[in-house]
PDB file of C-alpha atoms in Angstrom:
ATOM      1  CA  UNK A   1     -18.607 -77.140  84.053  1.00 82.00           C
ATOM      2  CA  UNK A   2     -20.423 -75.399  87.210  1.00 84.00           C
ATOM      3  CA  UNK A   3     -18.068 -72.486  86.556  1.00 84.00           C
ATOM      4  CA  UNK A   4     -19.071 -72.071  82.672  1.00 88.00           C
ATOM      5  CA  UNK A   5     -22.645 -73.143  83.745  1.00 88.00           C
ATOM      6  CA  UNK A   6     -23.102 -70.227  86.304  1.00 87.00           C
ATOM      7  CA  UNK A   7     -22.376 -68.101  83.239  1.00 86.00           C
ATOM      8  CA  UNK A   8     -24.859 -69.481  80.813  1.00 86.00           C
ATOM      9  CA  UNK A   9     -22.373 -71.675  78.935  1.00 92.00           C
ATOM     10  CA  UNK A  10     -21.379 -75.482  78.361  1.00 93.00           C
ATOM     11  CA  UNK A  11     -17.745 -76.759  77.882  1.00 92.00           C
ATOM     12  CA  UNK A  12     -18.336 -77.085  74.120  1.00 94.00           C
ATOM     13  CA  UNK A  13     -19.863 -73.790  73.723  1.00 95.00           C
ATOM     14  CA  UNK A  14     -16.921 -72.058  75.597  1.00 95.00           C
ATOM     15  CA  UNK A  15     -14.067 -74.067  73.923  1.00 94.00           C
ATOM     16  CA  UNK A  16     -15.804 -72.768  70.471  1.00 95.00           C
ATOM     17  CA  UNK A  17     -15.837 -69.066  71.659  1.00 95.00           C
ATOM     18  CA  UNK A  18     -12.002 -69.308  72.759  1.00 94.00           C
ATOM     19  CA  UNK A  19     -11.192 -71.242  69.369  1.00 93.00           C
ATOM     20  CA  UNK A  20     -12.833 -67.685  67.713  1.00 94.00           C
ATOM     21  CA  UNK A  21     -11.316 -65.635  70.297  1.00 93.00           C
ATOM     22  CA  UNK A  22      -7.653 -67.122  69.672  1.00 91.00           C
ATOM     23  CA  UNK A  23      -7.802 -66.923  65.497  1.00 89.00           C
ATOM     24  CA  UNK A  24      -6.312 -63.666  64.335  1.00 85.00           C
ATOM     25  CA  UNK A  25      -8.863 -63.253  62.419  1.00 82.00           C
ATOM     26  CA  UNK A  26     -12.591 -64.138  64.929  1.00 74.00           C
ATOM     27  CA  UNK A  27     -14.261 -66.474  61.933  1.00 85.00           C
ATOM     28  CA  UNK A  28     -13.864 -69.658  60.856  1.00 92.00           C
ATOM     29  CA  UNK A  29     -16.251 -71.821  58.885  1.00 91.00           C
ATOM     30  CA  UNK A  30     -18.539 -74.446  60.820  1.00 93.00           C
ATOM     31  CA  UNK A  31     -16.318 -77.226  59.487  1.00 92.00           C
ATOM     32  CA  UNK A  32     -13.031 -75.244  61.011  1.00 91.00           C
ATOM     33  CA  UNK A  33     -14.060 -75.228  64.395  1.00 93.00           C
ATOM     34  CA  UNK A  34     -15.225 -78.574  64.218  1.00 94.00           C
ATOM     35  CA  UNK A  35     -12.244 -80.158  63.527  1.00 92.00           C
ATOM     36  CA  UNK A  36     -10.532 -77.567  65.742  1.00 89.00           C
ATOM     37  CA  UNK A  37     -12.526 -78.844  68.463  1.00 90.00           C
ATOM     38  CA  UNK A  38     -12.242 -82.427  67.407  1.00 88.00           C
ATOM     39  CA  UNK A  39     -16.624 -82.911  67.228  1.00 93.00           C
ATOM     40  CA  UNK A  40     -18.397 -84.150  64.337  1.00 93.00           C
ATOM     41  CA  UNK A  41     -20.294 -81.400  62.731  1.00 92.00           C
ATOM     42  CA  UNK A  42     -24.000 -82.018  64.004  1.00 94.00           C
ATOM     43  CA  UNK A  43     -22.316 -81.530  67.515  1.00 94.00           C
ATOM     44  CA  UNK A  44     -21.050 -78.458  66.099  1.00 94.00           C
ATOM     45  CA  UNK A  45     -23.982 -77.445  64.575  1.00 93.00           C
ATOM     46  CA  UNK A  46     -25.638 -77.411  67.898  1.00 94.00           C
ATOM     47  CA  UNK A  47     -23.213 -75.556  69.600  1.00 95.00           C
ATOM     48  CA  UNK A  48     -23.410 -72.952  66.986  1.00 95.00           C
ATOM     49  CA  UNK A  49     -27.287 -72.980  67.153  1.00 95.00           C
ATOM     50  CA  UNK A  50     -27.022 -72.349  70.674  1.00 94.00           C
ATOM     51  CA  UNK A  51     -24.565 -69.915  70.791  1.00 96.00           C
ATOM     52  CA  UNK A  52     -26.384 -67.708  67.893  1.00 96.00           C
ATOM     53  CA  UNK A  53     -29.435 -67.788  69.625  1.00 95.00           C
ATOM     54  CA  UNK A  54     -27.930 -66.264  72.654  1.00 94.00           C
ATOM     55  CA  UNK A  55     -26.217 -63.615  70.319  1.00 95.00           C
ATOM     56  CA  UNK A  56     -22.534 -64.518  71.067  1.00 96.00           C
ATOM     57  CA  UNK A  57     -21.923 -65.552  67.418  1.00 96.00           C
ATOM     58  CA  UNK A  58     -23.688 -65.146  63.937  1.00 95.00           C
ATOM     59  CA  UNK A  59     -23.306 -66.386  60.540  1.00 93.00           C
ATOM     60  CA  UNK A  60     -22.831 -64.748  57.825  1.00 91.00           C
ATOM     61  CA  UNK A  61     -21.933 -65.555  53.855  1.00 87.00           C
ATOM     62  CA  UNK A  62     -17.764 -65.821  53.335  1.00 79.00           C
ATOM     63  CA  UNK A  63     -17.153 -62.677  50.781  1.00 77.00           C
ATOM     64  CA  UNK A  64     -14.434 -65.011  49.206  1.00 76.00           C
ATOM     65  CA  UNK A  65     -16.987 -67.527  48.387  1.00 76.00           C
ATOM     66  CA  UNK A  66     -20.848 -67.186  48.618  1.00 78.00           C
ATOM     67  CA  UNK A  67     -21.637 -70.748  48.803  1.00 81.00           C
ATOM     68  CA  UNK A  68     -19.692 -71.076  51.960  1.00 86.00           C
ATOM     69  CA  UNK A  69     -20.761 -69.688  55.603  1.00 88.00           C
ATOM     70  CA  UNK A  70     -18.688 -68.613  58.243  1.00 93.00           C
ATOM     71  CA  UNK A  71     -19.105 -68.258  61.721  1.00 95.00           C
ATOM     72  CA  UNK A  72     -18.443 -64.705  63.292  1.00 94.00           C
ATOM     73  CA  UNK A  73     -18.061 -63.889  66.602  1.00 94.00           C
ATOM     74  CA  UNK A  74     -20.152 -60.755  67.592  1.00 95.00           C
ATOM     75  CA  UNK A  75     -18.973 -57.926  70.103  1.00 94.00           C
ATOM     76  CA  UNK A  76     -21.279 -59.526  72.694  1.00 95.00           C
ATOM     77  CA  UNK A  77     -19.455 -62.134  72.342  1.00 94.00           C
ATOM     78  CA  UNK A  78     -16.021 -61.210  72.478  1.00 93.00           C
ATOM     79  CA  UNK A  79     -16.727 -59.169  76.001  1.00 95.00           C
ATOM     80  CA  UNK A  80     -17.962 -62.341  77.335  1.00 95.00           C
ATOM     81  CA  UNK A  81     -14.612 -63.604  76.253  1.00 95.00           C
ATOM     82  CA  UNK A  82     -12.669 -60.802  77.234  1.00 95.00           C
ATOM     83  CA  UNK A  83     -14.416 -60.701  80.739  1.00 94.00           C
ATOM     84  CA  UNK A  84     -14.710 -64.975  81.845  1.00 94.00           C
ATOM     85  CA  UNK A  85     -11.289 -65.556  80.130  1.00 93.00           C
ATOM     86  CA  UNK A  86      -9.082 -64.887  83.516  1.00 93.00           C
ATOM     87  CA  UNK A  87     -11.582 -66.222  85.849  1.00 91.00           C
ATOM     88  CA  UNK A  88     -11.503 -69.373  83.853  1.00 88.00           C
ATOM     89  CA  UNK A  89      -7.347 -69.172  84.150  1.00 89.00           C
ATOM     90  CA  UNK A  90      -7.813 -68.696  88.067  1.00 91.00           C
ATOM     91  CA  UNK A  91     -10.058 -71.189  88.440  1.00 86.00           C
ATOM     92  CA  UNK A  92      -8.026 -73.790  86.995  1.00 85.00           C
ATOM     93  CA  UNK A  93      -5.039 -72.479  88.948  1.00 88.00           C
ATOM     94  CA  UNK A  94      -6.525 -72.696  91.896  1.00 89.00           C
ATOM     95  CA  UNK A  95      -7.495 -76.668  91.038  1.00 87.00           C
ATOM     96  CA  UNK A  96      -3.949 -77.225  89.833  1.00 85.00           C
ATOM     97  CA  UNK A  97      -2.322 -75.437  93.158  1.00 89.00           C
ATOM     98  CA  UNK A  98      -2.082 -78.639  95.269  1.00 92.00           C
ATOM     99  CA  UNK A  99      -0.951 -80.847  92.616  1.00 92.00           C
ATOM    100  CA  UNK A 100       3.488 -80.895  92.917  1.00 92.00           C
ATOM    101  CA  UNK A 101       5.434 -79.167  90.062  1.00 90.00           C
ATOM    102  CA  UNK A 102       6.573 -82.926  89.437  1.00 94.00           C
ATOM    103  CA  UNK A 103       2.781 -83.955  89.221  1.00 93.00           C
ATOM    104  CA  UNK A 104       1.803 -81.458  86.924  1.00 88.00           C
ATOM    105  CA  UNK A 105       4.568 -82.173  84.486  1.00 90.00           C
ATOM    106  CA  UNK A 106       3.421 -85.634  84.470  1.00 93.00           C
ATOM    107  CA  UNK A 107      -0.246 -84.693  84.121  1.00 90.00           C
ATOM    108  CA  UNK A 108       0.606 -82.467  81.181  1.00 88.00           C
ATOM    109  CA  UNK A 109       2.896 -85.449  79.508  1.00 90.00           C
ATOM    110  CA  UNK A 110       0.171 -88.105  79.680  1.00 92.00           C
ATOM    111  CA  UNK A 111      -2.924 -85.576  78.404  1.00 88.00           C
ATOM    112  CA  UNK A 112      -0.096 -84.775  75.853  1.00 87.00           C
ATOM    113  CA  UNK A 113      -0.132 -88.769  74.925  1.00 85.00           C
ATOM    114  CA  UNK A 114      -4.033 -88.871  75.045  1.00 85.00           C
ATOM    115  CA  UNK A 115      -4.515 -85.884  72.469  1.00 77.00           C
ATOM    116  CA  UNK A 116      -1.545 -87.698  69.833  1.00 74.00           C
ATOM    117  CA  UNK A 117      -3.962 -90.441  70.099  1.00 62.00           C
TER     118      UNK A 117
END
């Protein structure tokens, strides 16, 4: 969190920028990434809030249906992305690096049990 903090961003607001970043397509609707992300969507609609004001996403009508809006993610946006992404994969490499091969496997096995849940 002091990592994504230094950078202007919260854990939510990050995990919704990689869920955009990962789709093959960057847009989803609010309702998408909510579930996505496992938040109710008032949490969601914060995050989104938050991360339109700071120009990293926008909204904009879905051409397939008018009714419906969808969240974009903005070029701004995807450098961010493009540019934290690996220092994000160090940093948690360098928090993993003590932990035994034999640890980690049984770390990843119980968070596996956790998300089933």
């Amino acid at each position: 969190d002091r990592f994504l903090a230094g950078h202007g961003l919260t854990h939510g607001r990050w995990l919704t920028l990689v869920v955009l970043h990962r789709r093959p397509e960057p847009r989803a609707s609010p309702s998408e990434l909510a579930q996505d992300q496992g938040v109710t969507r008032a949490t969601m609609t914060g995050l989104l809030a938050n991360l339109e004001s700071s120009g990293l996403v926008r909204r904009e009508t879905d051409a397939a249906d008018g009714r419906r809006a969808v969240v974009v993610m903005t070029p701004k946006g995807r450098r961010l992305v493009d540019r934290l992404l690996p220092k994000v994969y160090d940093h948690i490499n360098r928090q993993m690096a003590p932990i035994s091969e034999r640890d980690r496997r049984t770390l990843t096995r119980l968070l596996g049990h956790l998300i089933r849940e």
